[in-house]
JSON list of C-alpha atoms in Angstrom, two decimals:
[
{"chain": "U", "resi": 1, "resn": "GLN", "atom": "CA", "xyz": [0.13, 0.08, -0.07]},
{"chain": "U", "resi": 2, "resn": "LEU", "atom": "CA", "xyz": [1.34, 3.38, -1.10]},
{"chain": "U", "resi": 3, "resn": "GLN", "atom": "CA", "xyz": [2.29, 5.68, 1.87]},
{"chain": "U", "resi": 4, "resn": "LEU", "atom": "CA", "xyz": [3.51, 9.45, 1.80]},
{"chain": "U", "resi": 5, "resn": "GLN", "atom": "CA", "xyz": [4.99, 11.18, 4.53]},
{"chain": "U", "resi": 6, "resn": "GLU", "atom": "CA", "xyz": [5.91, 14.92, 4.64]},
{"chain": "U", "resi": 7, "resn": "SER", "atom": "CA", "xyz": [8.74, 16.31, 6.91]},
{"chain": "U", "resi": 8, "resn": "GLY", "atom": "CA", "xyz": [10.13, 19.76, 7.52]},
{"chain": "U", "resi": 9, "resn": "PRO", "atom": "CA", "xyz": [10.42, 22.72, 9.92]},
{"chain": "U", "resi": 10, "resn": "GLY", "atom": "CA", "xyz": [6.99, 23.78, 11.29]},
{"chain": "U", "resi": 11, "resn": "LEU", "atom": "CA", "xyz": [8.19, 27.52, 11.55]},
{"chain": "U", "resi": 12, "resn": "VAL", "atom": "CA", "xyz": [9.75, 29.29, 8.69]},
{"chain": "U", "resi": 13, "resn": "THR", "atom": "CA", "xyz": [10.92, 32.87, 9.09]},
{"chain": "U", "resi": 14, "resn": "PRO", "atom": "CA", "xyz": [9.47, 35.67, 6.48]},
{"chain": "U", "resi": 15, "resn": "SER", "atom": "CA", "xyz": [11.75, 36.12, 3.39]},
{"chain": "U", "resi": 16, "resn": "GLU", "atom": "CA", "xyz": [12.97, 32.75, 4.04]},
{"chain": "U", "resi": 17, "resn": "THR", "atom": "CA", "xyz": [12.93, 29.35, 2.17]},
{"chain": "U", "resi": 18, "resn": "LEU", "atom": "CA", "xyz": [10.35, 26.82, 2.94]},
{"chain": "U", "resi": 19, "resn": "SER", "atom": "CA", "xyz": [11.99, 23.26, 2.50]},
{"chain": "U", "resi": 20, "resn": "LEU", "atom": "CA", "xyz": [9.78, 19.96, 2.81]},
{"chain": "U", "resi": 21, "resn": "THR", "atom": "CA", "xyz": [10.56, 16.58, 2.04]},
{"chain": "U", "resi": 22, "resn": "CYS", "atom": "CA", "xyz": [8.24, 13.64, 1.12]},
{"chain": "U", "resi": 23, "resn": "LEU", "atom": "CA", "xyz": [9.27, 9.86, 1.77]},
{"chain": "U", "resi": 24, "resn": "VAL", "atom": "CA", "xyz": [7.28, 7.50, -0.38]},
{"chain": "U", "resi": 25, "resn": "SER", "atom": "CA", "xyz": [6.89, 3.90, 0.77]},
{"chain": "U", "resi": 26, "resn": "GLY", "atom": "CA", "xyz": [5.06, 0.81, -1.03]},
{"chain": "U", "resi": 27, "resn": "ASP", "atom": "CA", "xyz": [6.14, 1.79, -4.35]},
{"chain": "U", "resi": 28, "resn": "PHE", "atom": "CA", "xyz": [8.96, 3.03, -6.48]},
{"chain": "U", "resi": 29, "resn": "ILE", "atom": "CA", "xyz": [9.10, 6.64, -7.06]},
{"chain": "U", "resi": 30, "resn": "SER", "atom": "CA", "xyz": [10.83, 5.86, -10.46]},
{"chain": "U", "resi": 31, "resn": "THR", "atom": "CA", "xyz": [7.69, 4.93, -12.07]},
{"chain": "U", "resi": 32, "resn": "THR", "atom": "CA", "xyz": [6.08, 6.22, -15.20]},
{"chain": "U", "resi": 33, "resn": "LYS", "atom": "CA", "xyz": [2.73, 5.97, -13.79]},
{"chain": "U", "resi": 34, "resn": "SER", "atom": "CA", "xyz": [3.17, 8.69, -11.30]},
{"chain": "U", "resi": 35, "resn": "TYR", "atom": "CA", "xyz": [3.56, 12.27, -10.80]},
{"chain": "U", "resi": 36, "resn": "TRP", "atom": "CA", "xyz": [4.82, 13.42, -7.49]},
{"chain": "U", "resi": 37, "resn": "GLY", "atom": "CA", "xyz": [3.19, 16.63, -6.21]},
{"chain": "U", "resi": 38, "resn": "TRP", "atom": "CA", "xyz": [2.30, 18.97, -3.61]},
{"chain": "U", "resi": 39, "resn": "PHE", "atom": "CA", "xyz": [-0.77, 20.95, -2.58]},
{"chain": "U", "resi": 40, "resn": "ARG", "atom": "CA", "xyz": [-1.45, 23.16, 0.38]},
{"chain": "U", "resi": 41, "resn": "GLN", "atom": "CA", "xyz": [-4.53, 24.39, 2.36]},
{"chain": "U", "resi": 42, "resn": "PRO", "atom": "CA", "xyz": [-4.49, 27.73, 4.57]},
{"chain": "U", "resi": 43, "resn": "PRO", "atom": "CA", "xyz": [-6.06, 27.50, 7.89]},
{"chain": "U", "resi": 44, "resn": "GLY", "atom": "CA", "xyz": [-9.97, 27.31, 7.48]},
{"chain": "U", "resi": 45, "resn": "LYS", "atom": "CA", "xyz": [-9.54, 27.68, 3.51]},
{"chain": "U", "resi": 46, "resn": "GLY", "atom": "CA", "xyz": [-9.58, 25.52, 0.58]},
{"chain": "U", "resi": 47, "resn": "LEU", "atom": "CA", "xyz": [-7.08, 23.34, -1.58]},
{"chain": "U", "resi": 48, "resn": "GLN", "atom": "CA", "xyz": [-4.43, 25.07, -3.50]},
{"chain": "U", "resi": 49, "resn": "TRP", "atom": "CA", "xyz": [-2.11, 23.00, -6.09]},
{"chain": "U", "resi": 50, "resn": "ILE", "atom": "CA", "xyz": [1.64, 23.96, -5.73]},
{"chain": "U", "resi": 51, "resn": "GLY", "atom": "CA", "xyz": [3.05, 21.70, -8.53]},
{"chain": "U", "resi": 52, "resn": "ALA", "atom": "CA", "xyz": [4.16, 18.23, -9.65]},
{"chain": "U", "resi": 53, "resn": "MET", "atom": "CA", "xyz": [7.21, 16.48, -11.12]},
{"chain": "U", "resi": 54, "resn": "SER", "atom": "CA", "xyz": [7.97, 13.04, -12.62]},
{"chain": "U", "resi": 55, "resn": "TYR", "atom": "CA", "xyz": [10.97, 11.08, -11.72]},
{"chain": "U", "resi": 56, "resn": "THR", "atom": "CA", "xyz": [12.39, 11.96, -15.16]},
{"chain": "U", "resi": 57, "resn": "GLY", "atom": "CA", "xyz": [12.37, 15.55, -14.27]},
{"chain": "U", "resi": 58, "resn": "ILE", "atom": "CA", "xyz": [9.16, 16.86, -16.10]},
{"chain": "U", "resi": 59, "resn": "THR", "atom": "CA", "xyz": [7.58, 19.56, -13.98]},
{"chain": "U", "resi": 60, "resn": "HIS", "atom": "CA", "xyz": [4.04, 21.38, -13.94]},
{"chain": "U", "resi": 61, "resn": "PHE", "atom": "CA", "xyz": [3.74, 24.20, -11.61]},
{"chain": "U", "resi": 62, "resn": "ASN", "atom": "CA", "xyz": [1.03, 26.67, -10.51]},
{"chain": "U", "resi": 63, "resn": "PRO", "atom": "CA", "xyz": [1.56, 29.70, -12.22]},
{"chain": "U", "resi": 64, "resn": "ALA", "atom": "CA", "xyz": [1.18, 32.05, -9.31]},
{"chain": "U", "resi": 65, "resn": "LEU", "atom": "CA", "xyz": [3.97, 30.16, -7.55]},
{"chain": "U", "resi": 66, "resn": "LYS", "atom": "CA", "xyz": [6.18, 29.16, -10.30]},
{"chain": "U", "resi": 67, "resn": "SER", "atom": "CA", "xyz": [8.85, 31.75, -9.69]},
{"chain": "U", "resi": 68, "resn": "ARG", "atom": "CA", "xyz": [9.34, 30.61, -6.35]},
{"chain": "U", "resi": 69, "resn": "ILE", "atom": "CA", "xyz": [9.21, 26.89, -6.43]},
{"chain": "U", "resi": 70, "resn": "THR", "atom": "CA", "xyz": [11.91, 24.33, -6.64]},
{"chain": "U", "resi": 71, "resn": "MET", "atom": "CA", "xyz": [11.08, 20.59, -6.82]},
{"chain": "U", "resi": 72, "resn": "SER", "atom": "CA", "xyz": [13.42, 17.59, -6.92]},
{"chain": "U", "resi": 73, "resn": "VAL", "atom": "CA", "xyz": [13.10, 13.84, -6.99]},
{"chain": "U", "resi": 74, "resn": "ASP", "atom": "CA", "xyz": [15.69, 11.34, -5.08]},
{"chain": "U", "resi": 75, "resn": "THR", "atom": "CA", "xyz": [15.16, 8.03, -6.60]},
{"chain": "U", "resi": 76, "resn": "THR", "atom": "CA", "xyz": [17.78, 6.55, -4.39]},
{"chain": "U", "resi": 77, "resn": "GLN", "atom": "CA", "xyz": [16.12, 7.34, -1.19]},
{"chain": "U", "resi": 78, "resn": "ASN", "atom": "CA", "xyz": [12.42, 7.21, -2.82]},
{"chain": "U", "resi": 79, "resn": "LYS", "atom": "CA", "xyz": [11.68, 10.45, -1.77]},
{"chain": "U", "resi": 80, "resn": "PHE", "atom": "CA", "xyz": [10.93, 14.02, -3.38]},
{"chain": "U", "resi": 81, "resn": "SER", "atom": "CA", "xyz": [11.08, 17.67, -2.10]},
{"chain": "U", "resi": 82, "resn": "LEU", "atom": "CA", "xyz": [9.62, 21.08, -2.45]},
{"chain": "U", "resi": 83, "resn": "LYS", "atom": "CA", "xyz": [11.41, 24.50, -2.04]},
{"chain": "U", "resi": 84, "resn": "LEU", "atom": "CA", "xyz": [9.32, 27.58, -1.92]},
{"chain": "U", "resi": 85, "resn": "THR", "atom": "CA", "xyz": [11.54, 30.87, -1.53]},
{"chain": "U", "resi": 86, "resn": "SER", "atom": "CA", "xyz": [10.91, 34.40, -0.06]},
{"chain": "U", "resi": 87, "resn": "VAL", "atom": "CA", "xyz": [7.95, 33.08, 1.90]},
{"chain": "U", "resi": 88, "resn": "THR", "atom": "CA", "xyz": [5.14, 35.39, 3.61]},
{"chain": "U", "resi": 89, "resn": "ALA", "atom": "CA", "xyz": [2.49, 34.90, 6.06]},
{"chain": "U", "resi": 90, "resn": "ALA", "atom": "CA", "xyz": [0.24, 34.23, 3.19]},
{"chain": "U", "resi": 91, "resn": "ASP", "atom": "CA", "xyz": [2.49, 31.08, 2.59]},
{"chain": "U", "resi": 92, "resn": "THR", "atom": "CA", "xyz": [1.37, 29.67, 6.07]},
{"chain": "U", "resi": 93, "resn": "ALA", "atom": "CA", "xyz": [-0.84, 26.42, 5.39]},
{"chain": "U", "resi": 94, "resn": "VAL", "atom": "CA", "xyz": [-1.04, 22.75, 5.69]},
{"chain": "U", "resi": 95, "resn": "TYR", "atom": "CA", "xyz": [1.22, 21.36, 3.04]},
{"chain": "U", "resi": 96, "resn": "TYR", "atom": "CA", "xyz": [0.49, 17.70, 1.46]},
{"chain": "U", "resi": 97, "resn": "CYS", "atom": "CA", "xyz": [2.43, 15.63, -0.56]},
{"chain": "U", "resi": 98, "resn": "ALA", "atom": "CA", "xyz": [0.63, 13.57, -3.21]},
{"chain": "U", "resi": 99, "resn": "ARG", "atom": "CA", "xyz": [0.89, 10.89, -6.08]},
{"chain": "U", "resi": 100, "resn": "HIS", "atom": "CA", "xyz": [-0.72, 11.96, -9.12]},
{"chain": "U", "resi": 101, "resn": "GLU", "atom": "CA", "xyz": [-1.85, 9.45, -11.68]},
{"chain": "U", "resi": 102, "resn": "ALA", "atom": "CA", "xyz": [0.29, 10.19, -14.97]},
{"chain": "U", "resi": 103, "resn": "ILE", "atom": "CA", "xyz": [-1.45, 10.07, -18.35]},
{"chain": "U", "resi": 104, "resn": "ALA", "atom": "CA", "xyz": [0.41, 11.09, -21.55]},
{"chain": "U", "resi": 105, "resn": "MET", "atom": "CA", "xyz": [2.81, 13.20, -19.66]},
{"chain": "U", "resi": 106, "resn": "ALA", "atom": "CA", "xyz": [0.12, 14.98, -17.68]},
{"chain": "U", "resi": 107, "resn": "ALA", "atom": "CA", "xyz": [-0.35, 15.01, -13.93]},
{"chain": "U", "resi": 108, "resn": "CYS", "atom": "CA", "xyz": [-4.16, 13.90, -13.30]},
{"chain": "U", "resi": 109, "resn": "TRP", "atom": "CA", "xyz": [-5.89, 13.20, -10.07]},
{"chain": "U", "resi": 110, "resn": "PHE", "atom": "CA", "xyz": [-4.37, 12.44, -7.02]},
{"chain": "U", "resi": 111, "resn": "ASP", "atom": "CA", "xyz": [-5.06, 8.94, -5.33]},
{"chain": "U", "resi": 112, "resn": "ALA", "atom": "CA", "xyz": [-2.85, 8.98, -2.24]},
{"chain": "U", "resi": 113, "resn": "CYS", "atom": "CA", "xyz": [-1.56, 11.81, -0.13]},
{"chain": "U", "resi": 114, "resn": "GLY", "atom": "CA", "xyz": [0.34, 12.28, 3.25]},
{"chain": "U", "resi": 115, "resn": "GLN", "atom": "CA", "xyz": [-1.27, 13.36, 6.22]},
{"chain": "U", "resi": 116, "resn": "GLY", "atom": "CA", "xyz": [0.03, 16.86, 5.74]},
{"chain": "U", "resi": 117, "resn": "THR", "atom": "CA", "xyz": [2.23, 19.22, 8.04]},
{"chain": "U", "resi": 118, "resn": "LEU", "atom": "CA", "xyz": [1.51, 22.56, 9.11]},
{"chain": "U", "resi": 119, "resn": "VAL", "atom": "CA", "xyz": [4.15, 25.33, 8.29]},
{"chain": "U", "resi": 120, "resn": "THR", "atom": "CA", "xyz": [3.83, 28.62, 9.84]},
{"chain": "U", "resi": 121, "resn": "VAL", "atom": "CA", "xyz": [5.53, 31.74, 8.33]},
{"chain": "U", "resi": 122, "resn": "SER", "atom": "CA", "xyz": [6.21, 34.09, 11.27]},
{"chain": "U", "resi": 123, "resn": "SER", "atom": "CA", "xyz": [9.13, 35.85, 12.95]},
{"chain": "C", "resi": 1, "resn": "ASP", "atom": "CA", "xyz": [-5.94, 29.51, -15.63]},
{"chain": "C", "resi": 2, "resn": "ILE", "atom": "CA", "xyz": [-9.22, 27.40, -15.60]},
{"chain": "C", "resi": 3, "resn": "VAL", "atom": "CA", "xyz": [-11.41, 28.69, -12.84]},
{"chain": "C", "resi": 4, "resn": "MET", "atom": "CA", "xyz": [-13.71, 26.10, -10.99]},
{"chain": "C", "resi": 5, "resn": "THR", "atom": "CA", "xyz": [-16.82, 27.34, -9.29]},
{"chain": "C", "resi": 6, "resn": "GLN", "atom": "CA", "xyz": [-18.83, 25.16, -6.84]},
{"chain": "C", "resi": 7, "resn": "ALA", "atom": "CA", "xyz": [-22.42, 25.58, -5.99]},
{"chain": "C", "resi": 8, "resn": "PRO", "atom": "CA", "xyz": [-23.58, 25.92, -3.20]},
{"chain": "C", "resi": 9, "resn": "ASP", "atom": "CA", "xyz": [-21.04, 26.89, -0.72]},
{"chain": "C", "resi": 10, "resn": "SER", "atom": "CA", "xyz": [-22.82, 24.94, 1.97]},
{"chain": "C", "resi": 11, "resn": "LEU", "atom": "CA", "xyz": [-25.54, 22.58, 2.03]},
{"chain": "C", "resi": 12, "resn": "ALA", "atom": "CA", "xyz": [-27.61, 20.74, 4.74]},
{"chain": "C", "resi": 13, "resn": "VAL", "atom": "CA", "xyz": [-29.27, 17.68, 3.72]},
{"chain": "C", "resi": 14, "resn": "SER", "atom": "CA", "xyz": [-31.37, 14.97, 5.86]},
{"chain": "C", "resi": 15, "resn": "LEU", "atom": "CA", "xyz": [-30.16, 11.56, 6.63]},
{"chain": "C", "resi": 16, "resn": "GLY", "atom": "CA", "xyz": [-31.35, 9.15, 3.89]},
{"chain": "C", "resi": 17, "resn": "GLU", "atom": "CA", "xyz": [-32.10, 12.08, 1.31]},
{"chain": "C", "resi": 18, "resn": "ARG", "atom": "CA", "xyz": [-30.10, 13.10, -1.92]},
{"chain": "C", "resi": 19, "resn": "ALA", "atom": "CA", "xyz": [-27.16, 15.50, -2.02]},
{"chain": "C", "resi": 20, "resn": "THR", "atom": "CA", "xyz": [-26.32, 17.33, -4.97]},
{"chain": "C", "resi": 21, "resn": "ILE", "atom": "CA", "xyz": [-23.15, 19.19, -5.60]},
{"chain": "C", "resi": 22, "resn": "ASN", "atom": "CA", "xyz": [-22.38, 21.16, -8.56]},
{"chain": "C", "resi": 23, "resn": "CYS", "atom": "CA", "xyz": [-19.09, 22.23, -10.17]},
{"chain": "C", "resi": 24, "resn": "LYS", "atom": "CA", "xyz": [-18.68, 24.56, -13.29]},
{"chain": "C", "resi": 25, "resn": "SER", "atom": "CA", "xyz": [-15.48, 25.09, -15.25]},
{"chain": "C", "resi": 26, "resn": "SER", "atom": "CA", "xyz": [-14.46, 28.36, -17.12]},
{"chain": "C", "resi": 27, "resn": "GLN", "atom": "CA", "xyz": [-13.59, 26.27, -20.18]},
{"chain": "C", "resi": 28, "resn": "SER", "atom": "CA", "xyz": [-14.68, 22.74, -21.44]},
{"chain": "C", "resi": 29, "resn": "LEU", "atom": "CA", "xyz": [-12.79, 19.82, -19.73]},
{"chain": "C", "resi": 30, "resn": "LEU", "atom": "CA", "xyz": [-13.80, 17.51, -22.54]},
{"chain": "C", "resi": 31, "resn": "TYR", "atom": "CA", "xyz": [-10.71, 16.17, -24.63]},
{"chain": "C", "resi": 32, "resn": "SER", "atom": "CA", "xyz": [-11.93, 15.46, -28.07]},
{"chain": "C", "resi": 33, "resn": "SER", "atom": "CA", "xyz": [-9.30, 12.78, -28.77]},
{"chain": "C", "resi": 34, "resn": "ASN", "atom": "CA", "xyz": [-10.43, 10.58, -26.10]},
{"chain": "C", "resi": 35, "resn": "ASN", "atom": "CA", "xyz": [-13.76, 11.76, -25.15]},
{"chain": "C", "resi": 36, "resn": "LYS", "atom": "CA", "xyz": [-12.93, 12.08, -21.71]},
{"chain": "C", "resi": 37, "resn": "ASN", "atom": "CA", "xyz": [-13.99, 14.85, -19.31]},
{"chain": "C", "resi": 38, "resn": "TYR", "atom": "CA", "xyz": [-10.74, 15.70, -17.01]},
{"chain": "C", "resi": 39, "resn": "LEU", "atom": "CA", "xyz": [-12.52, 16.03, -13.62]},
{"chain": "C", "resi": 40, "resn": "ALA", "atom": "CA", "xyz": [-12.05, 14.84, -10.21]},
{"chain": "C", "resi": 41, "resn": "TRP", "atom": "CA", "xyz": [-13.95, 14.85, -6.96]},
{"chain": "C", "resi": 42, "resn": "TYR", "atom": "CA", "xyz": [-12.50, 14.74, -3.43]},
{"chain": "C", "resi": 43, "resn": "GLN", "atom": "CA", "xyz": [-14.10, 14.39, -0.10]},
{"chain": "C", "resi": 44, "resn": "GLN", "atom": "CA", "xyz": [-12.28, 16.08, 2.99]},
{"chain": "C", "resi": 45, "resn": "LYS", "atom": "CA", "xyz": [-13.43, 15.17, 6.53]},
{"chain": "C", "resi": 46, "resn": "PRO", "atom": "CA", "xyz": [-12.46, 17.30, 9.27]},
{"chain": "C", "resi": 47, "resn": "ARG", "atom": "CA", "xyz": [-8.78, 17.05, 10.39]},
{"chain": "C", "resi": 48, "resn": "GLN", "atom": "CA", "xyz": [-8.25, 14.55, 7.62]},
{"chain": "C", "resi": 49, "resn": "PRO", "atom": "CA", "xyz": [-6.40, 14.77, 4.07]},
{"chain": "C", "resi": 50, "resn": "PRO", "atom": "CA", "xyz": [-8.60, 14.89, 0.77]},
{"chain": "C", "resi": 51, "resn": "LYS", "atom": "CA", "xyz": [-9.73, 11.51, -0.40]},
{"chain": "C", "resi": 52, "resn": "LEU", "atom": "CA", "xyz": [-10.30, 10.74, -4.08]},
{"chain": "C", "resi": 53, "resn": "LEU", "atom": "CA", "xyz": [-14.07, 9.73, -4.95]},
{"chain": "C", "resi": 54, "resn": "ILE", "atom": "CA", "xyz": [-14.50, 10.33, -8.63]},
{"chain": "C", "resi": 55, "resn": "TYR", "atom": "CA", "xyz": [-12.21, 10.58, -11.59]},
{"chain": "C", "resi": 56, "resn": "TRP", "atom": "CA", "xyz": [-12.92, 11.18, -15.24]},
{"chain": "C", "resi": 57, "resn": "ALA", "atom": "CA", "xyz": [-15.98, 12.92, -14.07]},
{"chain": "C", "resi": 58, "resn": "SER", "atom": "CA", "xyz": [-17.72, 9.49, -13.35]},
{"chain": "C", "resi": 59, "resn": "SER", "atom": "CA", "xyz": [-15.25, 6.76, -12.52]},
{"chain": "C", "resi": 60, "resn": "ARG", "atom": "CA", "xyz": [-15.76, 5.91, -8.88]},
{"chain": "C", "resi": 61, "resn": "GLU", "atom": "CA", "xyz": [-12.39, 5.34, -7.22]},
{"chain": "C", "resi": 62, "resn": "SER", "atom": "CA", "xyz": [-11.99, 1.43, -5.92]},
{"chain": "C", "resi": 63, "resn": "GLY", "atom": "CA", "xyz": [-13.72, 1.36, -2.39]},
{"chain": "C", "resi": 64, "resn": "VAL", "atom": "CA", "xyz": [-15.75, 4.46, -2.72]},
{"chain": "C", "resi": 65, "resn": "PRO", "atom": "CA", "xyz": [-19.43, 3.54, -1.93]},
{"chain": "C", "resi": 66, "resn": "ASP", "atom": "CA", "xyz": [-21.96, 3.29, -4.79]},
{"chain": "C", "resi": 67, "resn": "ARG", "atom": "CA", "xyz": [-24.13, 5.85, -3.19]},
{"chain": "C", "resi": 68, "resn": "PHE", "atom": "CA", "xyz": [-21.36, 8.43, -4.83]},
{"chain": "C", "resi": 69, "resn": "SER", "atom": "CA", "xyz": [-21.73, 9.26, -8.43]},
{"chain": "C", "resi": 70, "resn": "GLY", "atom": "CA", "xyz": [-20.36, 11.90, -10.74]},
{"chain": "C", "resi": 71, "resn": "SER", "atom": "CA", "xyz": [-22.13, 13.01, -13.94]},
{"chain": "C", "resi": 72, "resn": "GLY", "atom": "CA", "xyz": [-21.89, 16.07, -16.43]},
{"chain": "C", "resi": 73, "resn": "SER", "atom": "CA", "xyz": [-19.75, 16.93, -19.30]},
{"chain": "C", "resi": 74, "resn": "GLY", "atom": "CA", "xyz": [-17.94, 19.93, -20.97]},
{"chain": "C", "resi": 75, "resn": "THR", "atom": "CA", "xyz": [-18.07, 22.70, -18.57]},
{"chain": "C", "resi": 76, "resn": "ASP", "atom": "CA", "xyz": [-20.95, 21.46, -16.03]},
{"chain": "C", "resi": 77, "resn": "PHE", "atom": "CA", "xyz": [-20.52, 18.47, -13.56]},
{"chain": "C", "resi": 78, "resn": "THR", "atom": "CA", "xyz": [-22.55, 17.15, -10.70]},
{"chain": "C", "resi": 79, "resn": "LEU", "atom": "CA", "xyz": [-21.63, 15.07, -7.35]},
{"chain": "C", "resi": 80, "resn": "THR", "atom": "CA", "xyz": [-24.60, 13.13, -6.22]},
{"chain": "C", "resi": 81, "resn": "ILE", "atom": "CA", "xyz": [-24.83, 11.38, -3.00]},
{"chain": "C", "resi": 82, "resn": "SER", "atom": "CA", "xyz": [-28.00, 9.18, -3.36]},
{"chain": "C", "resi": 83, "resn": "SER", "atom": "CA", "xyz": [-29.03, 8.53, 0.45]},
{"chain": "C", "resi": 84, "resn": "LEU", "atom": "CA", "xyz": [-26.84, 10.65, 2.73]},
{"chain": "C", "resi": 85, "resn": "GLN", "atom": "CA", "xyz": [-25.04, 8.83, 5.54]},
{"chain": "C", "resi": 86, "resn": "ALA", "atom": "CA", "xyz": [-23.68, 10.53, 8.85]},
{"chain": "C", "resi": 87, "resn": "GLU", "atom": "CA", "xyz": [-20.11, 9.72, 7.66]},
{"chain": "C", "resi": 88, "resn": "ASP", "atom": "CA", "xyz": [-20.59, 11.81, 4.43]},
{"chain": "C", "resi": 89, "resn": "VAL", "atom": "CA", "xyz": [-20.39, 15.14, 6.55]},
{"chain": "C", "resi": 90, "resn": "ALA", "atom": "CA", "xyz": [-17.17, 16.81, 4.82]},
{"chain": "C", "resi": 91, "resn": "VAL", "atom": "CA", "xyz": [-16.33, 19.38, 2.51]},
{"chain": "C", "resi": 92, "resn": "TYR", "atom": "CA", "xyz": [-16.30, 18.33, -1.31]},
{"chain": "C", "resi": 93, "resn": "TYR", "atom": "CA", "xyz": [-13.92, 19.66, -4.00]},
{"chain": "C", "resi": 94, "resn": "CYS", "atom": "CA", "xyz": [-13.67, 19.41, -7.47]},
{"chain": "C", "resi": 95, "resn": "GLN", "atom": "CA", "xyz": [-10.48, 19.58, -9.53]},
{"chain": "C", "resi": 96, "resn": "GLN", "atom": "CA", "xyz": [-9.59, 19.77, -13.14]},
{"chain": "C", "resi": 97, "resn": "TYR", "atom": "CA", "xyz": [-6.66, 18.33, -14.66]},
{"chain": "C", "resi": 98, "resn": "TYR", "atom": "CA", "xyz": [-7.31, 19.58, -18.36]},
{"chain": "C", "resi": 99, "resn": "ASP", "atom": "CA", "xyz": [-4.74, 22.15, -18.11]},
{"chain": "C", "resi": 100, "resn": "SER", "atom": "CA", "xyz": [-1.34, 21.47, -16.95]},
{"chain": "C", "resi": 101, "resn": "ALA", "atom": "CA", "xyz": [-1.91, 23.93, -13.84]},
{"chain": "C", "resi": 102, "resn": "ILE", "atom": "CA", "xyz": [-4.56, 21.96, -11.98]},
{"chain": "C", "resi": 103, "resn": "THR", "atom": "CA", "xyz": [-7.21, 24.13, -10.16]},
{"chain": "C", "resi": 104, "resn": "PHE", "atom": "CA", "xyz": [-9.54, 23.21, -7.71]},
{"chain": "C", "resi": 105, "resn": "GLY", "atom": "CA", "xyz": [-13.21, 24.49, -6.66]},
{"chain": "C", "resi": 106, "resn": "GLN", "atom": "CA", "xyz": [-13.55, 26.61, -3.59]},
{"chain": "C", "resi": 107, "resn": "GLY", "atom": "CA", "xyz": [-15.19, 23.58, -1.80]},
{"chain": "C", "resi": 108, "resn": "THR", "atom": "CA", "xyz": [-18.76, 22.88, -0.57]},
{"chain": "C", "resi": 109, "resn": "ARG", "atom": "CA", "xyz": [-19.51, 21.98, 3.07]},
{"chain": "C", "resi": 110, "resn": "LEU", "atom": "CA", "xyz": [-22.16, 19.39, 3.32]},
{"chain": "C", "resi": 111, "resn": "GLU", "atom": "CA", "xyz": [-23.81, 19.10, 6.95]},
{"chain": "C", "resi": 112, "resn": "ILE", "atom": "CA", "xyz": [-26.93, 16.85, 8.14]},
{"chain": "C", "resi": 113, "resn": "LYS", "atom": "CA", "xyz": [-30.10, 18.93, 8.31]}
]
């Protein structure tokens, strides 16, 4: 059974970089069936997709966040990561990592995600 | 970006009754080459991550009760719960994957009347 687990600091200083990692178990990250992605949910609000990446390096990003996002995949440790630069209070949210179904080089629905990790941006 | 708009924002339905949630996209989600609608539905219960219910607008995910069904095509879609159960209290989201920039609806909160 596929499982994903987010990890990273729960508190980030404004203007600094938010860094999160997602450890994947139960399947290999180096599969053409999947895109590995992130979405977030500000407290009391709805879902916002951040981006997704294939293990070969194909990326799709939210245009509103694209200039601040870096994503990477580590096939040797079966994990993937997110970096979001120049954070502000508006980036405070629960961050989820997820597995997207990959169809024709596109990230589609997600059928598995982690439990989420709250990241607060504050000095 | 494709904008997804759900209606209503919140809904209260009696146990055993039908619940209907609508989702409208700012452009068609029907891909002509395969005749599929690039839309999914999720359920998020309090303090839990979202759970996939429906993909391709009407295909039910494995393990999802058959009281959940999805319909619609093009720009107008519906999630129907045929007989509301207490455990269905949640926020429901639609999501488009027609565009490489995935977007969600704002969510519909479903409660028991």
